[in-house]
Amino acid sequence: MEKIIAANVNKWLEGNYDAETKEGIKKLQENDADELADAFYKNLEFGTGGLRGLMGIGTNRINKYTIGMATQGYANYLKKCFSGAISVAVAHDSRNNSRTFAEITANVFAANGIKVFLFESLRPTPELSFAIRHYGCKGGVVCTASHNPKEYNGYKAYWDDGAQMVAPHDKNVIIEVEKIASVDDVQWSGGEANIEIIGKETDALYLDMVKGLSVYPEVCTAQHDLKIVYTPIHGTGIMLVPDVLKKYGFTNVHVVEAQRTPDGNFPTVNYPNPEEKETMSIGLEQAKKLDADILLGTDPDADRVGIGVKNDKGEWILMNGNQTALLAFNYMIEARKAKGIAAPNDMVIKTIVTTDLIDRIAEQNNVACYNVLTGFKWISSLIAEKEGTENYIIGGEESFGLMIGDKIRDKDAVSAVAIICEMAAYEKNKGRSLFDKLVDLYVQYGFYKESLISITKKGMNGAAEIAAMMEGYRKNPPATINGIAVKYLLDYELQVGKDLVENKEWKITLPKSNVLQFELADGTKISARPSGTEPKIKFYFSVNTTLASAADFHATEKVLDDKIEVIIKEMNL
């Protein structure tokens, strides 16, 4: 390892890197050997979704050199796949250095003879997906690290359908990127004439598309004064969310001023993720003060949305991603049916770690519900496969992501905010709240409660520790959890399902993915999945029971929450 680190350091000190970078390396050599080692012990991996990591000097960091080399490899692959004129779209979020990285990306593509549609300034990630499809591009890149802390940045690569890449392109791009052995292999400049700046005209087209998703525009008009509090959490949502709410007809929108301005330092939060209560706390305070109907927050690249509502006690609560998805899926099924626009071939798509209550609702309403691997690229891939035979309505996953309609092919918090506000207006028109609706769904279909914990393993040994945890569960699955027999083990990496009680096996037809699921005899489901973009392993828990009436909600919720806590403790997590 020391030889690898030394070789990488020397390559940078002796190569065509700028003086500031070389001076930074020397300072690390003198003052921080551990940081130097972590920055140079490996190359930052270009995974199936692109790059994500800490910003800084080194082969294992996000910087102009790793961004440029990744783009050169991607450009080489595009030129292998497509003949004639090739174009791409490039966007970025509000993070520190994101504009610089987007311009480097655009310059490298352009120097390779590829036309680039570069957004004039920061834009939500879903608009990048929309632009790829609208302009007929062969690919695209957005420079973002989504909801990660301020020290991170990233590079998400897209294909010609506006989705992140799946096989064979995902692996083939990685091969091409790994062939770029030196910064000298990169064409850094010389094609500036190939860059076209886009902005407001694309915004207008995108906003029109989102407006077209509305099922009950007349309800939005009737409830135009729905009191909405919105926070962009210093991100790109400010560019489009207020505009789309205005387009839907809402006139009583309050943006959280302390978090309005795009800022890559995210000064009011530790972690710019709408999943976190601390991140949404300023918005919650404003919602309380204004006695709002709903609170919404989007992450820095505006592909995730978190919502806050008042419960039956008048207390403000944040819904988890499964609850948000449940409400959105149900609305698109129920409202289309009530409006008379439901089609017999309607379908919805969710991921294998998203609440199974959606499956039950879809089944009861005769709507096909498909389960795919985690990640919107798999939802998009299935849409493409079913195109022309089935009518896609909505897709989503528990990590606060929704994709409504098929005009884009990635999760979209801008359209999600619009539809969620329409949902709130739809219920308010009946004298009810979204919380009331959620409880009604639990009474009607069953009370499913989900929880997630993430365990972070940083540094050089982190990946090995996570791999060891997964291997342990794979080779020695527990026979019981919380005194309940583990009936099924689903191993998506080996593509094998096992009935541990009856000793039977079957093949899982989804693509390989390092995910394990334990299904217990009482319907409990536990999933383990290492993150593909962060040094984390995530554990998903789902328990369920019947809910006799709305009056029993809080007592029943406590029973389910306690059950999850016991399971977590028993698994030593």
Coordinates of C-alpha atoms in Angstrom, one line a residue:
M1 CA 0.0 0.0 0.0
E2 CA 2.8 2.4 0.8
K3 CA 4.4 1.8 -2.6
I4 CA 1.1 2.5 -4.3
I5 CA 0.7 5.8 -2.3
A6 CA 4.2 6.8 -3.1
A7 CA 3.9 6.0 -6.8
N8 CA 0.6 8.0 -7.1
V9 CA 2.1 11.0 -5.2
N10 CA 5.2 11.1 -7.3
K11 CA 3.1 10.9 -10.5
W12 CA 1.3 14.0 -9.5
L13 CA 4.4 15.8 -8.3
E14 CA 6.2 15.1 -11.6
G15 CA 3.3 15.3 -14.0
N16 CA 1.4 18.1 -15.7
Y17 CA -0.4 19.3 -12.6
D18 CA -0.6 22.9 -11.6
A19 CA 1.7 24.5 -9.1
E20 CA -1.0 25.0 -6.5
T21 CA -1.8 21.3 -6.5
K22 CA 1.9 20.3 -6.2
E23 CA 2.3 22.8 -3.3
G24 CA -0.7 21.3 -1.6
I25 CA 0.8 17.8 -1.9
K26 CA 4.0 18.9 -0.3
K27 CA 2.1 20.5 2.6
L28 CA 0.3 17.2 3.2
Q29 CA 3.7 15.4 3.1
E30 CA 4.9 17.7 5.8
N31 CA 1.8 18.0 8.0
D32 CA -0.8 15.2 7.4
A33 CA 0.5 11.8 6.5
D34 CA -2.9 10.2 7.1
E35 CA -4.7 12.6 4.8
L36 CA -2.0 12.1 2.1
A37 CA -2.4 8.3 2.4
D38 CA -6.2 8.5 2.1
A39 CA -6.0 10.9 -0.8
F40 CA -3.6 8.8 -2.9
Y41 CA -4.0 5.1 -1.8
K42 CA -6.4 4.4 -4.8
N43 CA -8.1 6.0 -7.7
L44 CA -11.6 7.4 -7.0
E45 CA -13.8 4.8 -8.5
F46 CA -16.0 5.7 -11.4
G47 CA -19.0 3.5 -10.4
T48 CA -22.1 2.7 -12.3
G49 CA -23.5 6.1 -11.4
G50 CA -20.4 8.1 -11.8
L51 CA -18.1 9.7 -9.2
R52 CA -18.8 10.8 -5.7
G53 CA -16.3 11.7 -3.0
L54 CA -14.5 14.3 -0.9
M55 CA -13.2 17.3 -2.7
G56 CA -9.4 17.8 -2.5
I57 CA -6.1 17.0 -3.9
G58 CA -5.4 13.4 -4.9
T59 CA -6.4 10.4 -7.0
N60 CA -9.1 9.4 -4.4
R61 CA -10.7 12.9 -4.4
I62 CA -13.0 15.0 -6.5
N63 CA -11.0 17.6 -8.3
K64 CA -10.5 19.1 -11.7
Y65 CA -8.2 16.3 -12.7
T66 CA -10.4 13.4 -11.7
I67 CA -13.4 15.1 -13.2
G68 CA -11.5 15.7 -16.5
M69 CA -10.2 12.2 -16.7
A70 CA -13.7 10.8 -16.1
T71 CA -15.1 13.0 -18.8
Q72 CA -12.5 11.9 -21.3
G73 CA -13.3 8.3 -20.7
Y74 CA -17.0 9.0 -21.1
A75 CA -16.4 11.0 -24.3
N76 CA -14.4 8.1 -25.7
Y77 CA -17.2 5.7 -25.0
L78 CA -19.9 8.0 -26.5
K79 CA -17.8 8.2 -29.7
K80 CA -17.5 4.4 -29.8
C81 CA -21.3 4.0 -29.5
F82 CA -22.6 6.7 -31.8
S83 CA -21.5 7.9 -35.2
G84 CA -22.1 11.3 -36.6
A85 CA -23.0 14.3 -34.5
I86 CA -23.1 13.7 -30.7
S87 CA -24.4 16.0 -28.1
V88 CA -24.6 16.0 -24.3
A89 CA -26.2 18.2 -21.6
V90 CA -24.3 19.4 -18.6
A91 CA -25.7 20.8 -15.3
H92 CA -24.6 21.4 -11.8
D93 CA -25.9 22.1 -8.3
S94 CA -25.1 24.7 -5.6
R95 CA -22.1 23.0 -4.1
N96 CA -18.7 24.5 -3.8
N97 CA -16.7 24.1 -7.1
S98 CA -19.7 22.6 -8.9
R99 CA -19.7 25.4 -11.6
T100 CA -16.0 24.9 -12.1
F101 CA -16.4 21.2 -12.5
A102 CA -19.4 21.6 -14.9
E103 CA -17.3 23.9 -17.1
I104 CA -14.4 21.5 -17.1
T105 CA -16.8 18.7 -18.1
A106 CA -18.2 20.8 -20.9
N107 CA -14.8 21.9 -22.1
V108 CA -13.5 18.3 -22.3
F109 CA -16.6 17.1 -24.1
A110 CA -16.3 20.0 -26.5
A111 CA -12.6 19.5 -27.1
N112 CA -13.6 15.9 -28.2
G113 CA -15.9 17.3 -30.9
I114 CA -19.1 16.7 -28.9
K115 CA -21.8 19.4 -28.8
V116 CA -22.6 20.5 -25.2
F117 CA -25.8 22.1 -23.9
L118 CA -24.5 23.7 -20.8
F119 CA -26.9 25.3 -18.3
E120 CA -26.2 29.0 -17.7
S121 CA -26.2 28.4 -13.9
L122 CA -27.3 25.9 -11.3
R123 CA -30.3 23.8 -12.0
P124 CA -32.1 20.8 -10.4
T125 CA -30.9 17.4 -11.5
P126 CA -34.2 16.4 -13.0
E127 CA -34.1 19.2 -15.5
L128 CA -30.8 17.7 -16.7
S129 CA -32.7 14.5 -17.4
F130 CA -35.4 16.5 -19.2
A131 CA -32.9 18.4 -21.3
I132 CA -31.2 15.2 -22.5
R133 CA -34.5 13.9 -23.8
H134 CA -35.7 17.3 -25.2
Y135 CA -32.5 18.1 -27.1
G136 CA -32.0 14.6 -28.3
C137 CA -28.6 14.2 -26.5
K138 CA -26.7 10.9 -26.3
G139 CA -25.7 11.5 -22.7
G140 CA -25.3 14.0 -20.0
V141 CA -23.6 14.9 -16.7
V142 CA -24.6 16.7 -13.6
C143 CA -22.0 17.8 -11.0
T144 CA -23.6 17.1 -7.6
A145 CA -23.2 15.1 -4.5
S146 CA -26.9 15.2 -3.9
H147 CA -27.6 15.3 -0.1
N148 CA -24.0 14.6 1.1
P149 CA -22.2 17.0 3.5
K150 CA -20.5 20.2 2.1
E151 CA -17.1 18.5 1.8
Y152 CA -18.4 16.2 -1.0
N153 CA -19.0 16.6 -4.7
G154 CA -19.7 14.3 -7.5
Y155 CA -20.4 13.5 -11.1
K156 CA -23.5 11.7 -12.2
A157 CA -23.5 10.3 -15.8
Y158 CA -26.6 9.8 -17.9
W159 CA -27.4 8.0 -21.2
D160 CA -29.5 9.0 -24.1
D161 CA -32.9 8.2 -22.5
G162 CA -32.2 10.7 -19.7
A163 CA -31.6 8.0 -17.1
Q164 CA -28.4 6.9 -15.4
M165 CA -26.7 4.1 -17.2
V166 CA -27.5 0.4 -17.0
A167 CA -25.9 -2.6 -18.6
P168 CA -24.0 -2.8 -20.8
H169 CA -23.2 0.9 -20.9
D170 CA -22.5 1.3 -17.1
K171 CA -19.7 -1.2 -17.0
N172 CA -18.3 -0.2 -20.5
V173 CA -18.0 3.4 -19.5
I174 CA -16.1 2.4 -16.4
I175 CA -13.7 0.4 -18.6
E176 CA -13.1 3.5 -20.8
V177 CA -12.6 5.7 -17.8
E178 CA -10.0 3.3 -16.3
K179 CA -8.1 3.5 -19.6
I180 CA -7.3 7.1 -18.9
A181 CA -4.0 6.7 -17.2
S182 CA -2.8 10.3 -17.1
V183 CA -4.0 13.9 -17.3
D184 CA -2.0 13.9 -20.6
D185 CA -4.7 11.7 -22.1
V186 CA -7.3 14.4 -21.6
Q187 CA -8.3 16.9 -24.3
W188 CA -8.8 19.8 -22.0
S189 CA -9.6 22.7 -24.4
G190 CA -10.0 23.7 -28.0
G191 CA -13.7 23.1 -28.7
E192 CA -15.3 26.0 -27.0
A193 CA -17.4 26.7 -30.1
N194 CA -19.2 23.4 -29.5
I195 CA -20.7 24.7 -26.2
E196 CA -24.2 26.2 -26.3
I197 CA -25.5 27.9 -23.1
I198 CA -29.1 27.1 -22.2
G199 CA -31.4 28.3 -19.4
K200 CA -34.7 30.1 -19.3
E201 CA -36.2 28.5 -22.5
T202 CA -35.5 25.0 -21.1
D203 CA -37.0 26.0 -17.7
A204 CA -40.2 27.0 -19.5
L205 CA -40.5 23.8 -21.3
Y206 CA -39.7 21.8 -18.2
L207 CA -42.3 23.7 -16.1
D208 CA -45.0 23.1 -18.8
M209 CA -44.2 19.4 -18.6
V210 CA -44.6 19.4 -14.8
K211 CA -47.9 21.3 -15.1
G212 CA -49.1 18.6 -17.4
L213 CA -48.8 16.0 -14.6
S214 CA -51.6 17.6 -12.6
V215 CA -54.7 15.4 -12.2
Y216 CA -57.0 17.9 -10.5
P217 CA -56.0 21.4 -11.5
E218 CA -59.4 22.6 -10.5
V219 CA -58.8 21.5 -6.9
C220 CA -55.5 23.6 -6.9
T221 CA -57.6 26.5 -8.1
A222 CA -60.2 26.0 -5.4
Q223 CA -57.5 25.7 -2.7
H224 CA -55.1 28.2 -4.2
D225 CA -54.5 29.7 -0.7
L226 CA -53.2 26.4 0.7
K227 CA -50.6 27.7 3.1
I228 CA -47.3 26.2 1.9
V229 CA -43.8 26.5 3.5
Y230 CA -40.9 25.6 1.3
T231 CA -37.2 25.3 1.9
P232 CA -34.6 24.7 -0.9
I233 CA -32.0 24.0 1.8
H234 CA -29.5 26.3 0.0
G235 CA -29.9 24.3 -3.2
T236 CA -31.2 24.4 -6.7
G237 CA -34.9 24.0 -5.9
I238 CA -35.1 27.8 -5.5
M239 CA -34.6 28.0 -9.3
L240 CA -37.9 26.2 -10.2
V241 CA -40.0 25.1 -7.2
P242 CA -41.6 28.5 -6.5
D243 CA -42.3 28.9 -10.2
V244 CA -44.0 25.5 -10.5
L245 CA -46.2 26.1 -7.4
K246 CA -47.2 29.4 -9.0
K247 CA -48.0 27.6 -12.3
Y248 CA -50.2 25.1 -10.3
G249 CA -52.1 28.1 -9.1
F250 CA -50.9 28.2 -5.4
T251 CA -50.8 31.8 -4.1
N252 CA -49.8 31.4 -0.5
V253 CA -46.2 30.1 -0.7
H254 CA -43.6 31.0 1.9
V255 CA -40.0 30.3 1.2
V256 CA -37.7 29.8 4.2
E257 CA -35.6 32.9 3.9
A258 CA -32.6 31.6 6.0
Q259 CA -32.2 28.7 3.5
R260 CA -33.3 30.5 0.3
T261 CA -29.9 31.5 -1.1
P262 CA -27.9 28.8 -2.9
D263 CA -24.7 28.1 -0.8
G264 CA -22.4 25.2 -1.0
N265 CA -21.4 25.6 2.6
F266 CA -25.0 24.9 3.7
P267 CA -24.6 27.3 6.6
T268 CA -27.8 26.5 8.5
V269 CA -27.4 22.7 8.5
N270 CA -24.9 20.0 9.1
Y271 CA -26.3 17.6 6.5
P272 CA -28.4 19.0 3.7
N273 CA -30.8 16.1 3.6
P274 CA -34.6 16.6 3.9
E275 CA -34.7 13.2 5.6
E276 CA -33.1 14.8 8.7
K277 CA -35.2 16.5 11.3
E278 CA -32.4 18.9 12.1
T279 CA -32.2 20.0 8.5
M280 CA -35.9 20.6 8.4
S281 CA -36.1 22.3 11.8
I282 CA -36.0 25.9 10.5
G283 CA -38.8 25.1 8.1
L284 CA -40.8 23.4 10.9
E285 CA -40.5 26.4 13.1
Q286 CA -41.8 28.6 10.3
A287 CA -44.6 26.2 9.5
K288 CA -45.7 26.3 13.2
K289 CA -45.5 30.0 13.4
L290 CA -47.6 30.5 10.2
D291 CA -50.0 27.6 11.0
A292 CA -49.2 26.2 7.6
D293 CA -51.0 23.4 5.8
I294 CA -47.8 21.7 4.7
L295 CA -44.0 22.0 4.8
L296 CA -41.7 20.8 1.9
G297 CA -37.9 20.7 1.6
T298 CA -35.7 19.7 -1.3
D299 CA -32.1 18.6 -1.2
P300 CA -29.3 20.6 -2.9
D301 CA -29.9 19.1 -6.4
A302 CA -33.6 19.0 -5.9
D303 CA -34.2 15.3 -6.6
R304 CA -35.4 14.4 -3.1
V305 CA -38.3 15.9 -1.2
G306 CA -39.2 15.8 2.5
I307 CA -42.6 16.8 3.9
G308 CA -44.0 17.9 7.2
V309 CA -47.6 17.9 8.2
K310 CA -49.7 18.3 11.3
N311 CA -51.0 15.1 13.0
D312 CA -54.3 14.5 14.6
K313 CA -53.0 16.2 17.8
G314 CA -52.0 19.3 15.9
E315 CA -48.3 18.4 16.3
W316 CA -45.9 18.9 13.3
I317 CA -44.3 15.7 12.2
L318 CA -42.0 14.8 9.3
M319 CA -43.2 11.9 7.2
N320 CA -40.6 9.3 6.2
G321 CA -39.9 8.4 2.6
N322 CA -42.1 5.4 2.6
Q323 CA -45.1 7.4 3.9
T324 CA -44.5 10.1 1.3
A325 CA -44.3 7.5 -1.5
L326 CA -47.4 5.7 -0.2
L327 CA -49.4 8.9 -0.3
A328 CA -48.1 9.9 -3.8
F329 CA -48.7 6.4 -5.3
N330 CA -52.1 6.2 -3.8
Y331 CA -53.1 9.6 -5.1
M332 CA -52.0 8.9 -8.7
I333 CA -54.0 5.7 -8.6
E334 CA -57.0 7.0 -6.8
A335 CA -57.3 10.4 -8.3
R336 CA -56.9 9.1 -11.9
K337 CA -59.6 6.6 -11.2
A338 CA -61.9 9.2 -9.7
K339 CA -61.3 11.5 -12.7
G340 CA -62.1 8.8 -15.1
I341 CA -58.6 8.8 -16.8
A342 CA -57.2 5.6 -15.4
A343 CA -56.2 3.1 -18.1
P344 CA -56.4 -0.7 -17.9
N345 CA -52.7 -0.9 -18.6
D346 CA -51.6 1.6 -15.9
M347 CA -48.5 0.5 -14.0
V348 CA -46.4 1.8 -11.1
I349 CA -42.9 0.9 -10.1
K350 CA -41.2 0.8 -6.7
T351 CA -37.9 -0.6 -5.4
I352 CA -37.5 -3.8 -3.4
V353 CA -36.8 -1.8 -0.2
T354 CA -39.8 0.4 -0.5
T355 CA -43.0 -0.3 1.5
D356 CA -45.0 -3.3 0.4
L357 CA -48.1 -1.5 1.3
I358 CA -47.9 0.1 -2.2
D359 CA -48.1 -3.4 -3.7
R360 CA -51.3 -4.0 -1.7
I361 CA -52.9 -0.8 -2.8
A362 CA -52.0 -1.4 -6.5
E363 CA -53.3 -4.9 -6.3
Q364 CA -56.6 -3.8 -4.8
N365 CA -57.0 -1.2 -7.6
N366 CA -56.0 -3.6 -10.4
V367 CA -52.9 -1.7 -11.2
A368 CA -49.7 -3.5 -12.1
C369 CA -46.9 -2.9 -9.5
Y370 CA -43.4 -3.9 -10.4
N371 CA -40.4 -4.1 -8.0
V372 CA -36.9 -3.3 -9.1
L373 CA -33.5 -2.9 -7.6
T374 CA -32.7 0.3 -5.7
G375 CA -32.0 3.3 -7.9
F376 CA -34.1 5.2 -10.4
K377 CA -32.1 3.9 -13.3
W378 CA -33.9 0.5 -12.8
I379 CA -37.3 2.2 -12.8
S380 CA -36.3 4.0 -16.0
S381 CA -35.1 0.8 -17.5
L382 CA -38.4 -1.0 -16.9
I383 CA -40.3 2.0 -18.3
A384 CA -38.3 1.6 -21.5
E385 CA -38.9 -2.1 -21.6
K386 CA -42.7 -1.7 -21.1
E387 CA -43.1 1.3 -23.4
G388 CA -45.9 0.9 -25.9
T389 CA -47.6 -1.9 -23.9
E390 CA -48.1 -0.5 -20.4
N391 CA -48.8 3.0 -19.2
Y392 CA -46.3 4.3 -16.5
I393 CA -47.9 6.5 -13.9
I394 CA -45.5 6.9 -11.0
G395 CA -42.3 5.4 -9.6
G396 CA -40.4 5.9 -6.4
E397 CA -38.3 4.6 -3.5
E398 CA -38.1 5.1 0.2
S399 CA -35.2 7.5 0.1
F400 CA -37.5 10.4 -0.5
G401 CA -37.5 10.1 -4.3
L402 CA -40.5 10.2 -6.7
M403 CA -40.7 10.2 -10.5
I404 CA -44.1 11.1 -11.9
G405 CA -44.8 10.7 -15.6
D406 CA -42.3 9.5 -18.1
K407 CA -41.0 12.7 -19.6
I408 CA -37.9 12.5 -17.4
R409 CA -36.0 9.4 -16.2
D410 CA -34.7 10.3 -12.8
K411 CA -36.2 11.2 -9.4
D412 CA -37.7 14.7 -9.5
A413 CA -38.4 16.7 -6.4
V414 CA -39.7 19.7 -8.4
S415 CA -42.7 17.7 -9.8
A416 CA -43.0 15.8 -6.5
V417 CA -43.5 19.1 -4.6
A418 CA -46.2 20.2 -7.1
I419 CA -48.1 16.9 -6.9
I420 CA -47.8 16.6 -3.1
C421 CA -49.3 20.1 -2.8
E422 CA -52.0 19.1 -5.1
M423 CA -52.6 16.0 -2.9
A424 CA -52.8 18.3 0.2
A425 CA -55.3 20.5 -1.7
Y426 CA -57.3 17.5 -2.7
E427 CA -57.7 16.4 0.9
K428 CA -58.3 19.9 2.2
N429 CA -61.1 20.3 -0.3
K430 CA -62.7 17.4 1.6
G431 CA -62.0 19.1 5.0
R432 CA -59.2 16.6 5.7
S433 CA -55.3 16.6 5.9
L434 CA -52.7 14.4 4.4
F435 CA -52.1 12.8 7.8
D436 CA -55.8 11.9 8.0
K437 CA -55.4 10.3 4.6
L438 CA -52.3 8.3 5.7
V439 CA -54.1 6.9 8.7
D440 CA -57.2 6.0 6.5
L441 CA -54.9 4.0 4.2
Y442 CA -53.5 2.1 7.2
V443 CA -57.0 1.2 8.3
Q444 CA -58.0 0.1 4.9
Y445 CA -55.0 -1.8 3.7
G446 CA -52.9 -2.6 6.9
F447 CA -50.5 -0.6 9.0
Y448 CA -46.9 -0.9 7.6
K449 CA -44.2 0.8 9.5
E450 CA -40.7 1.2 8.1
S451 CA -37.4 2.4 9.5
L452 CA -33.8 2.7 8.2
I453 CA -30.4 2.9 9.9
S454 CA -27.1 3.6 8.2
I455 CA -23.7 2.4 9.5
T456 CA -20.7 4.4 8.2
K457 CA -17.3 2.8 7.9
K458 CA -14.8 5.4 6.8
G459 CA -11.2 5.2 5.6
M460 CA -9.2 2.5 3.9
N461 CA -10.7 -0.4 5.8
G462 CA -14.3 0.7 5.6
A463 CA -15.2 -1.2 2.4
A464 CA -13.6 -4.4 3.8
E465 CA -15.6 -4.1 7.0
I466 CA -18.9 -3.7 5.1
A467 CA -18.0 -6.6 2.8
A468 CA -17.3 -8.8 5.9
M469 CA -20.7 -7.9 7.4
M470 CA -22.5 -8.9 4.2
E471 CA -20.6 -12.1 3.9
G472 CA -21.4 -13.0 7.4
Y473 CA -25.2 -12.6 6.8
R474 CA -24.9 -14.4 3.5
K475 CA -23.1 -17.5 4.8
N476 CA -24.8 -17.7 8.2
P477 CA -28.3 -16.2 8.0
P478 CA -30.1 -16.1 11.4
A479 CA -32.7 -18.8 11.9
T480 CA -34.9 -16.5 14.0
I481 CA -35.1 -12.8 14.6
N482 CA -37.1 -11.5 17.6
G483 CA -38.3 -15.1 18.2
I484 CA -39.9 -15.3 14.7
A485 CA -38.6 -17.8 12.1
V486 CA -36.7 -16.4 9.2
K487 CA -38.7 -17.9 6.3
Y488 CA -37.1 -16.5 3.2
L489 CA -33.6 -15.3 2.4
L490 CA -33.4 -13.3 -0.8
D491 CA -29.8 -12.9 -2.1
Y492 CA -29.8 -10.5 -5.0
E493 CA -26.0 -10.8 -5.5
L494 CA -26.2 -14.6 -6.1
Q495 CA -29.7 -14.2 -7.6
V496 CA -31.1 -16.9 -5.4
G497 CA -34.2 -17.0 -3.2
K498 CA -34.3 -19.6 -0.4
D499 CA -37.2 -20.9 1.7
L500 CA -35.2 -21.7 4.8
V501 CA -38.2 -23.5 6.4
E502 CA -39.0 -25.9 3.6
N503 CA -35.5 -25.9 2.2
K504 CA -36.4 -24.8 -1.3
E505 CA -34.6 -22.5 -3.8
W506 CA -35.6 -20.3 -6.8
K507 CA -33.8 -18.0 -9.2
I508 CA -34.2 -14.2 -8.7
T509 CA -34.6 -12.6 -12.2
L510 CA -33.5 -9.1 -11.3
P511 CA -29.9 -8.1 -12.2
K512 CA -27.2 -8.8 -9.6
S513 CA -27.0 -6.4 -6.7
N514 CA -25.4 -6.7 -3.3
V515 CA -28.6 -6.8 -1.3
L516 CA -29.8 -9.4 1.2
Q517 CA -33.4 -9.6 2.4
F518 CA -34.8 -11.7 5.3
E519 CA -38.5 -12.2 5.3
L520 CA -39.9 -13.5 8.6
A521 CA -43.0 -15.7 9.1
D522 CA -45.0 -12.8 10.5
G523 CA -44.4 -10.6 7.4
T524 CA -41.5 -8.6 8.8
K525 CA -38.9 -7.8 6.2
I526 CA -35.2 -6.8 6.9
S527 CA -32.9 -5.7 4.1
A528 CA -29.2 -5.1 4.1
R529 CA -27.6 -3.0 1.3
P530 CA -24.2 -1.4 1.1
S531 CA -24.4 2.1 -0.5
G532 CA -23.0 2.4 -4.0
T533 CA -21.9 6.0 -3.5
E534 CA -21.0 6.3 0.2
P535 CA -19.0 4.2 2.8
K536 CA -22.2 3.0 4.4
I537 CA -24.2 -0.1 4.8
K538 CA -28.0 0.5 5.1
F539 CA -30.5 -1.7 7.0
Y540 CA -34.2 -1.4 6.2
F541 CA -36.9 -2.7 8.5
S542 CA -40.5 -3.2 7.7
V543 CA -43.1 -4.5 10.2
N544 CA -46.9 -4.6 9.8
T545 CA -50.2 -5.3 11.5
T546 CA -53.8 -4.4 11.2
L547 CA -55.2 -1.1 12.3
A548 CA -58.8 -1.4 13.6
S549 CA -59.5 2.3 13.6
A550 CA -57.9 5.8 13.4
A551 CA -58.3 6.1 17.1
D552 CA -55.9 3.2 17.6
F553 CA -53.1 4.8 15.4
H554 CA -50.7 6.0 18.1
A555 CA -50.9 2.9 20.3
T556 CA -50.4 0.6 17.3
E557 CA -47.6 2.7 16.0
K558 CA -45.8 2.4 19.3
V559 CA -46.1 -1.4 19.1
L560 CA -44.6 -1.4 15.7
D561 CA -41.8 1.0 16.6
D562 CA -40.9 -1.1 19.7
K563 CA -40.8 -4.2 17.5
I564 CA -38.3 -2.5 15.2
E565 CA -36.2 -1.4 18.1
V566 CA -36.0 -5.0 19.5
I567 CA -35.0 -6.3 16.1
I568 CA -32.2 -3.7 15.8
K569 CA -30.9 -4.6 19.3
E570 CA -31.0 -8.3 18.6
M571 CA -29.0 -7.9 15.4
N572 CA -26.4 -5.8 17.3
L573 CA -26.7 -2.8 14.9

